[in-house]
CSV table of C-alpha atoms and ligand atoms in Angstrom, one decimal:
chain,number,residue,atom,x,y,z
M,46,UNK,CA,31.8,-22.6,28.0
M,47,UNK,CA,28.2,-22.1,29.2
M,48,UNK,CA,25.7,-21.9,26.4
M,49,UNK,CA,23.8,-18.7,26.0
M,50,UNK,CA,20.1,-18.7,26.6
M,51,UNK,CA,18.2,-18.5,23.3
M,52,UNK,CA,15.2,-16.2,23.7
M,53,UNK,CA,13.7,-16.4,20.2
M,54,UNK,CA,14.5,-17.8,16.8
M,55,UNK,CA,13.0,-16.1,13.7
M,56,UNK,CA,13.5,-16.7,10.0
M,57,UNK,CA,16.6,-14.6,9.6
M,58,UNK,CA,17.8,-13.9,13.2
M,59,UNK,CA,18.3,-15.5,16.6
M,60,UNK,CA,18.0,-13.6,19.9
M,61,UNK,CA,20.1,-14.6,22.9
M,62,UNK,CA,20.0,-13.2,26.4
M,63,UNK,CA,22.6,-10.4,26.6
M,64,UNK,CA,25.4,-9.9,29.1
M,65,UNK,CA,23.5,-7.2,31.1
M,66,UNK,CA,19.8,-7.1,32.1
M,67,UNK,CA,17.9,-5.3,29.4
M,68,UNK,CA,20.3,-6.3,26.6
M,69,UNK,CA,20.0,-8.9,23.9
M,70,UNK,CA,22.4,-10.4,21.5
M,71,UNK,CA,21.0,-10.4,17.9
M,72,UNK,CA,22.6,-13.0,15.7
M,73,UNK,CA,22.1,-12.7,11.9
M,74,UNK,CA,21.7,-16.1,10.1
M,75,UNK,CA,22.4,-16.8,6.5
M,76,UNK,CA,18.8,-18.1,5.9
M,77,UNK,CA,16.7,-16.3,3.4
M,78,UNK,CA,13.0,-16.8,3.1
M,79,UNK,CA,10.2,-15.2,1.0
M,80,UNK,CA,6.5,-15.5,0.6
M,81,UNK,CA,6.1,-16.4,4.3
M,82,UNK,CA,8.8,-19.0,4.2
M,83,UNK,CA,7.4,-20.8,1.2
M,84,UNK,CA,10.7,-20.1,-0.6
M,85,UNK,CA,13.8,-20.8,1.5
M,86,UNK,CA,17.6,-21.0,1.0
M,87,UNK,CA,20.8,-20.5,2.9
M,88,UNK,CA,22.9,-17.7,1.3
M,89,UNK,CA,26.4,-17.8,2.6
M,90,UNK,CA,27.5,-14.4,3.8
M,91,UNK,CA,24.1,-12.7,4.0
M,92,UNK,CA,24.1,-12.6,7.8
M,93,UNK,CA,27.5,-10.9,7.9
M,94,UNK,CA,26.4,-8.3,5.3
M,95,UNK,CA,23.1,-7.6,7.1
M,96,UNK,CA,24.8,-7.3,10.5
M,97,UNK,CA,27.1,-4.6,9.1
M,98,UNK,CA,24.4,-2.8,7.2
M,99,UNK,CA,21.9,-2.8,10.0
M,100,UNK,CA,24.7,-1.4,12.3
M,101,UNK,CA,25.4,1.3,9.8
M,102,UNK,CA,21.8,2.4,9.4
M,103,UNK,CA,20.9,2.1,13.1
M,104,UNK,CA,23.9,3.9,14.4
M,105,UNK,CA,23.3,6.7,11.9
M,106,UNK,CA,19.8,7.0,13.1
M,107,UNK,CA,21.0,7.1,16.8
M,108,UNK,CA,23.3,9.9,15.8
M,109,UNK,CA,20.6,12.0,14.3
M,110,UNK,CA,18.3,11.5,17.3
M,111,UNK,CA,16.1,8.8,16.0
M,112,UNK,CA,16.2,6.3,18.9
M,113,UNK,CA,17.0,2.6,18.0
M,114,UNK,CA,17.6,-0.6,19.8
M,115,UNK,CA,21.2,-0.7,18.5
M,116,UNK,CA,24.1,-0.5,21.1
M,117,UNK,CA,27.1,-2.0,19.4
M,118,UNK,CA,28.3,-4.7,17.0
M,119,UNK,CA,30.0,-7.5,18.8
M,120,UNK,CA,31.4,-9.6,15.9
M,121,UNK,CA,30.8,-10.5,12.3
M,122,UNK,CA,27.3,-11.9,12.9
M,123,UNK,CA,26.2,-10.5,16.2
M,124,UNK,CA,25.2,-7.1,17.7
M,125,UNK,CA,24.2,-6.0,21.2
M,126,UNK,CA,20.8,-4.4,21.3
M,127,UNK,CA,18.4,-3.1,23.9
M,128,UNK,CA,15.6,-5.4,24.9
M,129,UNK,CA,12.2,-4.0,24.0
M,130,UNK,CA,8.6,-5.1,23.6
M,131,UNK,CA,8.0,-5.3,19.9
M,132,UNK,CA,4.7,-3.8,18.7
M,133,UNK,CA,3.1,-6.5,16.6
M,134,UNK,CA,3.1,-4.4,13.4
M,135,UNK,CA,5.3,-4.1,10.3
M,136,UNK,CA,5.5,-0.4,9.5
M,137,UNK,CA,6.0,0.0,5.7
M,138,UNK,CA,6.9,3.3,4.1
M,139,UNK,CA,6.6,3.5,0.3
M,140,UNK,CA,8.1,6.2,-2.0
M,141,UNK,CA,7.5,4.4,-5.3
M,142,UNK,CA,4.9,1.7,-6.0
M,143,UNK,CA,6.3,-1.8,-6.0
M,144,UNK,CA,5.6,-5.3,-4.6
M,145,UNK,CA,2.3,-5.9,-2.9
M,146,UNK,CA,1.1,-2.3,-3.4
M,147,UNK,CA,1.5,-2.6,-7.2
M,148,UNK,CA,-0.3,-5.9,-7.2
M,149,UNK,CA,-3.1,-4.7,-4.9
M,150,UNK,CA,-3.8,-1.3,-6.6
M,151,UNK,CA,-2.6,-2.1,-10.2
M,152,UNK,CA,0.0,0.6,-10.2
M,153,UNK,CA,3.1,0.0,-12.3
M,154,UNK,CA,6.2,-0.8,-10.3
M,155,UNK,CA,8.5,2.2,-10.1
M,156,UNK,CA,5.7,4.8,-10.3
M,157,UNK,CA,6.6,7.7,-7.9
M,158,UNK,CA,4.0,8.2,-5.3
M,159,UNK,CA,2.6,11.7,-4.7
M,160,UNK,CA,4.0,11.5,-1.1
M,161,UNK,CA,5.4,8.8,1.1
M,162,UNK,CA,2.7,6.4,2.1
M,163,UNK,CA,2.8,4.5,5.4
M,164,UNK,CA,1.1,1.1,5.7
M,165,UNK,CA,0.7,-1.3,8.6
M,166,UNK,CA,0.7,-5.1,8.5
M,167,UNK,CA,-0.2,-7.2,11.6
M,168,UNK,CA,2.8,-9.4,12.4
M,169,UNK,CA,1.4,-12.9,12.3
M,170,UNK,CA,3.0,-15.5,10.2
M,171,UNK,CA,0.0,-17.9,10.3
M,172,UNK,CA,-2.1,-15.1,8.7
M,173,UNK,CA,0.7,-14.0,6.3
M,174,UNK,CA,1.1,-10.6,7.9
M,175,UNK,CA,-2.2,-9.0,6.7
M,176,UNK,CA,-2.5,-5.3,5.9
M,177,UNK,CA,-4.4,-3.5,8.7
M,178,UNK,CA,-5.7,0.0,9.3
M,179,UNK,CA,-5.3,2.3,12.3
M,180,UNK,CA,-8.9,1.3,13.2
M,181,UNK,CA,-7.8,-2.3,13.7
M,182,UNK,CA,-4.7,-1.2,15.6
M,183,UNK,CA,-6.7,0.9,18.0
M,184,UNK,CA,-9.6,-1.5,18.3
M,185,UNK,CA,-7.4,-4.5,19.1
M,186,UNK,CA,-5.2,-2.5,21.4
M,187,UNK,CA,-1.9,-3.1,19.5
M,188,UNK,CA,-0.9,0.5,19.8
M,189,UNK,CA,-2.5,3.7,21.2
M,190,UNK,CA,-3.3,6.8,19.1
M,191,UNK,CA,-0.3,8.5,20.7
M,192,UNK,CA,1.9,5.5,19.8
M,193,UNK,CA,0.6,5.7,16.2
M,194,UNK,CA,1.4,9.5,15.9
M,195,UNK,CA,4.9,8.7,17.2
M,196,UNK,CA,5.3,5.7,14.9
M,197,UNK,CA,4.4,7.7,11.8
M,198,UNK,CA,6.8,10.5,12.7
M,199,UNK,CA,9.6,8.0,13.4
M,200,UNK,CA,8.9,6.1,10.2
M,201,UNK,CA,9.0,9.3,8.1
M,202,UNK,CA,12.3,10.4,9.8
M,203,UNK,CA,13.8,7.0,9.0
M,204,UNK,CA,12.5,7.4,5.4
M,205,UNK,CA,14.2,10.8,5.0
M,206,UNK,CA,17.5,9.6,6.5
M,207,UNK,CA,17.6,6.4,4.4
M,208,UNK,CA,16.4,8.1,1.2
M,209,UNK,CA,19.2,10.7,1.6
M,210,UNK,CA,22.1,8.3,2.3
M,211,UNK,CA,21.0,6.0,-0.5
M,212,UNK,CA,20.5,8.8,-3.0
M,213,UNK,CA,24.1,10.0,-2.2
M,214,UNK,CA,25.4,6.6,-3.5
M,215,UNK,CA,23.1,6.4,-6.5
M,216,UNK,CA,20.5,4.1,-5.0
M,217,UNK,CA,16.7,4.8,-4.9
M,218,UNK,CA,14.9,3.8,-1.7
M,219,UNK,CA,11.7,2.5,-3.1
M,220,UNK,CA,10.2,1.2,0.1
M,221,UNK,CA,11.1,-0.4,3.4
M,222,UNK,CA,9.8,-2.0,6.5
M,223,UNK,CA,10.6,-1.3,10.1
M,224,UNK,CA,9.5,-2.6,13.5
M,225,UNK,CA,9.1,-0.5,16.5
M,226,UNK,CA,9.5,-1.5,20.2
M,227,UNK,CA,8.6,-0.1,23.5
M,228,UNK,CA,11.6,0.5,25.6
M,229,UNK,CA,11.1,0.9,29.4
M,230,UNK,CA,13.4,3.4,31.1
M,231,UNK,CA,12.4,3.7,34.7
M,232,UNK,CA,8.8,5.0,34.7
M,233,UNK,CA,9.0,6.1,31.1
M,234,UNK,CA,8.2,4.2,27.9
M,235,UNK,CA,9.9,5.3,24.7
M,236,UNK,CA,9.3,4.0,21.2
M,237,UNK,CA,12.5,2.9,19.4
M,238,UNK,CA,13.3,1.4,16.0
M,239,UNK,CA,14.1,-2.3,16.5
M,240,UNK,CA,14.7,-5.5,14.5
M,241,UNK,CA,16.9,-4.7,11.5
M,242,UNK,CA,17.3,-2.3,8.6
M,243,UNK,CA,19.0,-4.1,5.7
M,244,UNK,CA,18.4,-5.0,2.1
M,245,UNK,CA,16.2,-7.8,3.4
M,246,UNK,CA,13.7,-5.2,4.6
M,247,UNK,CA,14.1,-2.5,1.9
M,248,UNK,CA,13.6,-2.2,-1.8
M,249,UNK,CA,16.8,-0.6,-3.3
M,250,UNK,CA,17.2,0.1,-7.0
M,251,UNK,CA,20.2,1.5,-8.8
M,252,UNK,CA,19.1,4.9,-9.9
M,253,UNK,CA,20.9,4.7,-13.3
M,254,UNK,CA,20.1,1.1,-14.4
M,255,UNK,CA,17.2,0.2,-12.2
M,256,UNK,CA,19.1,-2.9,-11.1
M,257,UNK,CA,17.6,-4.4,-7.9
M,258,UNK,CA,19.9,-4.5,-4.9
M,259,UNK,CA,17.6,-6.0,-2.3
M,260,UNK,CA,15.8,-9.2,-1.4
M,261,UNK,CA,13.7,-9.1,-4.6
M,262,UNK,CA,16.9,-10.6,-6.2
M,263,UNK,CA,16.1,-13.7,-4.1
M,264,UNK,CA,12.3,-13.5,-4.3
M,265,UNK,CA,12.3,-13.2,-8.1
M,266,UNK,CA,15.5,-15.3,-8.9
M,267,UNK,CA,17.4,-12.3,-10.4
M,268,UNK,CA,21.0,-13.5,-9.6
M,269,UNK,CA,23.3,-13.4,-6.7
M,270,UNK,CA,21.9,-11.9,-3.5
M,271,UNK,CA,25.3,-11.5,-1.8
M,272,UNK,CA,26.6,-9.6,-4.9
M,273,UNK,CA,23.6,-7.2,-4.6
M,274,UNK,CA,24.1,-6.7,-0.9
M,275,UNK,CA,27.9,-6.3,-1.3
M,276,UNK,CA,27.3,-3.7,-3.9
M,277,UNK,CA,25.1,-1.7,-1.4
M,278,UNK,CA,27.7,-2.2,1.4
M,279,UNK,CA,30.7,-1.1,-0.7
M,280,UNK,CA,28.9,2.0,-2.1
M,281,UNK,CA,28.1,3.0,1.4
M,282,UNK,CA,31.7,2.3,2.5
M,283,UNK,CA,30.5,-0.3,5.0
M,284,UNK,CA,32.5,-3.2,3.6
M,285,UNK,CA,35.7,-3.1,1.6
M,286,UNK,CA,35.5,-4.3,-2.0
M,287,UNK,CA,36.8,-7.8,-1.3
M,288,UNK,CA,34.0,-8.5,1.2
M,289,UNK,CA,34.3,-12.2,0.4
M,290,UNK,CA,37.1,-12.4,3.0
M,291,UNK,CA,34.6,-11.7,5.7
M,292,UNK,CA,32.2,-14.4,4.6
M,293,UNK,CA,34.6,-17.3,4.2
M,294,UNK,CA,36.9,-18.6,6.9
M,295,UNK,CA,40.5,-18.1,5.9
M,296,UNK,CA,43.0,-20.7,7.0
M,297,UNK,CA,46.2,-19.2,8.5
M,298,UNK,CA,49.2,-21.5,8.9
K,599,TMP,P1,5.6,-5.7,0.0
K,599,TMP,O1,5.6,-4.9,-1.2
K,599,TMP,O2,5.9,-7.1,-0.3
K,599,TMP,O3,4.5,-5.5,0.9
K,599,TMP,O4,6.9,-5.2,0.8
K,599,TMP,C1,7.1,-3.9,1.2
K,599,TMP,C2,8.4,-3.7,1.9
K,599,TMP,O5,8.5,-4.4,3.1
K,599,TMP,C3,9.6,-4.2,1.1
K,599,TMP,O6,10.7,-3.3,1.2
K,599,TMP,C4,10.0,-5.5,1.7
K,599,TMP,C5,9.6,-5.3,3.1
K,599,TMP,N1,9.1,-6.6,3.7
K,599,TMP,C6,9.7,-7.1,4.8
K,599,TMP,O7,10.7,-6.5,5.3
K,599,TMP,N2,9.2,-8.2,5.3
K,599,TMP,C7,8.1,-8.9,4.8
K,599,TMP,O8,7.7,-9.9,5.4
K,599,TMP,C8,7.5,-8.3,3.6
K,599,TMP,C9,6.3,-9.0,3.0
K,599,TMP,C10,8.0,-7.2,3.1
């Protein structure tokens, strides 16, 4: 069988050329990294869970009219997505203080913010994805003022959508990160949500107990990451309770 052409390999995913022009196959690896890959591990089953969860969130967004790169899931670890030009920004939306914001501003983790706060980081691993302002983004030409208006409105719609579906299953959406791409359609350019939406890129806390159900479990050594992600997936009805069967090969005789 002819090998597919690899386009890009990141820390958690590999992109291959898709079957049609303008499409890409996005493969979810089991690799987990934190602190700009200073901490690394391979967590069996994480890729399968994130593939399913990202499918669930992205297809939901498509259905409510928030355009995303997602076309369809192909198998346990791969999905077909639209090829787009990624804007080199991580768009972070925060509803409660946590992580780097708590550290930077000295606000206790879990403090509710007066309104959702949108932040931008420049996507550059060598620099450790530094926080930037709209001034930097405009001055260095990473995105136009019109793009920024569209990005904020997309990010806030994603926030409302994700907060609502999480609240319905007893989970607080503390914060999340998305990436946005430019999708060329004839003479038009549209901004679409790209990359992934999964517990790798969100902070999710159980509303009753405060238990962390996201990548902080790995970053802070709080237990089993797949147990946490499986909990999110089962509450959302994305995976059956015995999700292990999807992560380990079963021998059939
Ligand atoms: P932070 O508090 O570390 O800045 O993270 C904010 C949110 O962004 C959190 O939900 C985790 C997510 N995130 C990523 O998806 N990728 C990253 O590289 C970092 C640093 C954070």
